[in-house]
PDB file of C-alpha atoms in Angstrom:
ATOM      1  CA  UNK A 471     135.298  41.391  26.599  1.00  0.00           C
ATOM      2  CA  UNK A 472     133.116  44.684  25.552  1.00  0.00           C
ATOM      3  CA  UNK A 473     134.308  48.173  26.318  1.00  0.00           C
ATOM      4  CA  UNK A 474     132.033  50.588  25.964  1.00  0.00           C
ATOM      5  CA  UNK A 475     132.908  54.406  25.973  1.00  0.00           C
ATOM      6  CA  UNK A 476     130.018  57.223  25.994  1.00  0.00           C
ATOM      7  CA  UNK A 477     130.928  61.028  26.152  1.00  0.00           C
ATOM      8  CA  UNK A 478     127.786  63.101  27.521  1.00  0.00           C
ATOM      9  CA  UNK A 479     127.157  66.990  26.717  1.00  0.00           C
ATOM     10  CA  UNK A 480     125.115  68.659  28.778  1.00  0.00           C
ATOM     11  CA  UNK A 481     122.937  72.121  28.481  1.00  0.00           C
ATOM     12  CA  UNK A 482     125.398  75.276  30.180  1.00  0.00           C
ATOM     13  CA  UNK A 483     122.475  75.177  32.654  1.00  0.00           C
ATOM     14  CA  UNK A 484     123.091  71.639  34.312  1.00  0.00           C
ATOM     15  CA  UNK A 485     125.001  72.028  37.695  1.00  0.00           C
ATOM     16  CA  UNK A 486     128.167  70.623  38.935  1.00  0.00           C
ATOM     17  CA  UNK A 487     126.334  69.053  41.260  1.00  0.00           C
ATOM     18  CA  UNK A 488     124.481  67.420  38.847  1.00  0.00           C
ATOM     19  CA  UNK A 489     127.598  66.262  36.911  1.00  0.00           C
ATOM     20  CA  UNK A 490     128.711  64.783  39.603  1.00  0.00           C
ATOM     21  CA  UNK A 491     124.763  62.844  40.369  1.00  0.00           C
ATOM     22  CA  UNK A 492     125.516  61.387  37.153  1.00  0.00           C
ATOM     23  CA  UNK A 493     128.713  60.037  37.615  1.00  0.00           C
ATOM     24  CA  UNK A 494     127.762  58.996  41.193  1.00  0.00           C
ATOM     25  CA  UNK A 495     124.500  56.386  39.324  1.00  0.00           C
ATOM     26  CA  UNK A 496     126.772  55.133  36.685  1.00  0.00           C
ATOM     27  CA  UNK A 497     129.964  53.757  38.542  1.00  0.00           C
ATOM     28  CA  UNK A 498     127.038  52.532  40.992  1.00  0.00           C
ATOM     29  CA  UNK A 499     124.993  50.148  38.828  1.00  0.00           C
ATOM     30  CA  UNK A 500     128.696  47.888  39.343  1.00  0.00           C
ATOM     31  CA  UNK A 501     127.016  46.721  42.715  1.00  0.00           C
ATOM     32  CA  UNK A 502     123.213  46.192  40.805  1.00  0.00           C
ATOM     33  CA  UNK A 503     124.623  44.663  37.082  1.00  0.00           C
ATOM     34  CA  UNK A 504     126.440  41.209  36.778  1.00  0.00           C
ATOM     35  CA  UNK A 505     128.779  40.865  34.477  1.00  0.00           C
ATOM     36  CA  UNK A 506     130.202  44.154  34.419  1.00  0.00           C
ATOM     37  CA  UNK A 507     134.443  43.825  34.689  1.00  0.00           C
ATOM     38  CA  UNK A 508     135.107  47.046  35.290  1.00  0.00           C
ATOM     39  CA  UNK A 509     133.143  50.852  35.449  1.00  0.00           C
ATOM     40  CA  UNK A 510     134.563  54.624  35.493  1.00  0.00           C
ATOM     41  CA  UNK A 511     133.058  57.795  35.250  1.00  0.00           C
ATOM     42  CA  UNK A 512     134.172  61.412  35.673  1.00  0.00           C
ATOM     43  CA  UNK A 513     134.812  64.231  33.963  1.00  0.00           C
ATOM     44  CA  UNK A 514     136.581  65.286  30.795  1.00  0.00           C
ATOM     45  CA  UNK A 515     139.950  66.397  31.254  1.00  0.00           C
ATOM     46  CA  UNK A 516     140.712  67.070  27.488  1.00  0.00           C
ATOM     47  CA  UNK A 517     141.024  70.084  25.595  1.00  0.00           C
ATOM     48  CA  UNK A 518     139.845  68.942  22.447  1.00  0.00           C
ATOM     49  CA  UNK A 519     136.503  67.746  23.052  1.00  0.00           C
ATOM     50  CA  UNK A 520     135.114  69.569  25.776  1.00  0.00           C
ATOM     51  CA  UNK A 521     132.417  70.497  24.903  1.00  0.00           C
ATOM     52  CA  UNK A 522     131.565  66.586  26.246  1.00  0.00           C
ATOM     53  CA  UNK A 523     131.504  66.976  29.996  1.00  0.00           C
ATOM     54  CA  UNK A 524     131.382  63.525  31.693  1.00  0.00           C
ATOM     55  CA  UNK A 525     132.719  60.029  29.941  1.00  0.00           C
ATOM     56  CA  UNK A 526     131.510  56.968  31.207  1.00  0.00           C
ATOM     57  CA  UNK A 527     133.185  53.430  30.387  1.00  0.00           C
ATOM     58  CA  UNK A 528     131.872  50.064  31.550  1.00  0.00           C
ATOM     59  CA  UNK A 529     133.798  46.975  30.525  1.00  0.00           C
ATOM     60  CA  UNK A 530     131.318  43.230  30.204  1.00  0.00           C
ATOM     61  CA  UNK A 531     132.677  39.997  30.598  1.00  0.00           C
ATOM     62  CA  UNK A 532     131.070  39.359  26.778  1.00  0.00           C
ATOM     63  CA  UNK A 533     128.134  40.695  24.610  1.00  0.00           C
ATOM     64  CA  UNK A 534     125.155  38.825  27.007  1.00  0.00           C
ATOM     65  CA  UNK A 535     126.485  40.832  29.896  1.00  0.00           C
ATOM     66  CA  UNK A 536     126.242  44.262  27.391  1.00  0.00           C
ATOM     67  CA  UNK A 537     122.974  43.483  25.961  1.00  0.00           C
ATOM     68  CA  UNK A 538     121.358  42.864  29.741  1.00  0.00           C
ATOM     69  CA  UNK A 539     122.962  46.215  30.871  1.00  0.00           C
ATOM     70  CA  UNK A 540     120.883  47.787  27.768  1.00  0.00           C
ATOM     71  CA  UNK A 541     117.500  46.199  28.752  1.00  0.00           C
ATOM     72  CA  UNK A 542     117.841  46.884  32.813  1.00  0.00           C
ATOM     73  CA  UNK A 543     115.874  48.491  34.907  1.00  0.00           C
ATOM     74  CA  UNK A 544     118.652  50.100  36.948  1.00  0.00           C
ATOM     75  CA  UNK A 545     120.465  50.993  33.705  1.00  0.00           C
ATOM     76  CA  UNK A 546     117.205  52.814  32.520  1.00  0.00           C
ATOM     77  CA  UNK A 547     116.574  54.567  35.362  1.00  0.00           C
ATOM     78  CA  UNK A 548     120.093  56.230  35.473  1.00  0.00           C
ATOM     79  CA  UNK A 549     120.014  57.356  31.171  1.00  0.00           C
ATOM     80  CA  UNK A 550     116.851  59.020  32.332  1.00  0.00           C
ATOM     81  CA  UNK A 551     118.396  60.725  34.934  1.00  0.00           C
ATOM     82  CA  UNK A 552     120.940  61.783  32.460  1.00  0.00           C
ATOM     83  CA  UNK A 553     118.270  62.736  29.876  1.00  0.00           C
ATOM     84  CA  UNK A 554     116.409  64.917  32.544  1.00  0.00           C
ATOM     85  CA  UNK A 555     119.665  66.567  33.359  1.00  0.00           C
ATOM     86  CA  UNK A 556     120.242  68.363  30.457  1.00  0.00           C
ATOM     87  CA  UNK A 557     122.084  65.850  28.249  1.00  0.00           C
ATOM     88  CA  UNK A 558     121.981  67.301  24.819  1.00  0.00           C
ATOM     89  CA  UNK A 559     124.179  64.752  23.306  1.00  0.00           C
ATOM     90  CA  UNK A 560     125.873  61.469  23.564  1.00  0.00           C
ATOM     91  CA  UNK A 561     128.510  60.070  21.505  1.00  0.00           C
ATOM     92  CA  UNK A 562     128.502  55.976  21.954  1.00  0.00           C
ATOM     93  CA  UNK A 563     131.326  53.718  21.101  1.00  0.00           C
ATOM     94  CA  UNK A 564     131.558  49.588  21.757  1.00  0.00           C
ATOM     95  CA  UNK A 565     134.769  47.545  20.811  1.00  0.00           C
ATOM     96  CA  UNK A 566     135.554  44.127  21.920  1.00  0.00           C
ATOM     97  CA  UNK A 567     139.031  43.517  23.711  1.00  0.00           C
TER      98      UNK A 567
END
């Protein structure tokens, strides 16, 4: 199993309401994606580090499953809407468990 762990800045202009649009799309490409274990999204609740918004964490059942999610459509359509939001930075982490 893959778990992969992204922390998202965003510009001091992007909404709350747009926070919460991007959390919304993530934990709802579990109903569009096979092999996806598990999904969460929400927002930072640590001090240290908040400058990074929203974390998002998707466990696959093995690599194949990760390496679909990176080439779908779905997928691609929701880090755009999380580019056009304001993202200006993502911090990216995979580790098998």
């Amino acid at each position: 199993m893959i778990q992969r762990t992204v922390l998202l800045k965003f510009d001091p202009s992007t909404t709350q309401d747009q926070l919460q649009e991007v959390v919304t799309r993530f934990v709802a490409l579990k109903d569009v994606l096979t092999g996806i274990a598990e999904i969460h999204a929400g927002f930072n609740q640590a001090e240290r580090s908040k400058e990074y918004q929203v974390v998002l964490m998707v466990r696959f059942e093995d690599r194949a499953a990760l390496e679909a999610y990176a080439a779908n459509e779905q997928h691609q359509a929701v880090a755009a809407f999380i580019r056009d939001s304001g993202r200006l930075d993502s911090i990216g982490v995979d580790i098998e468990i």
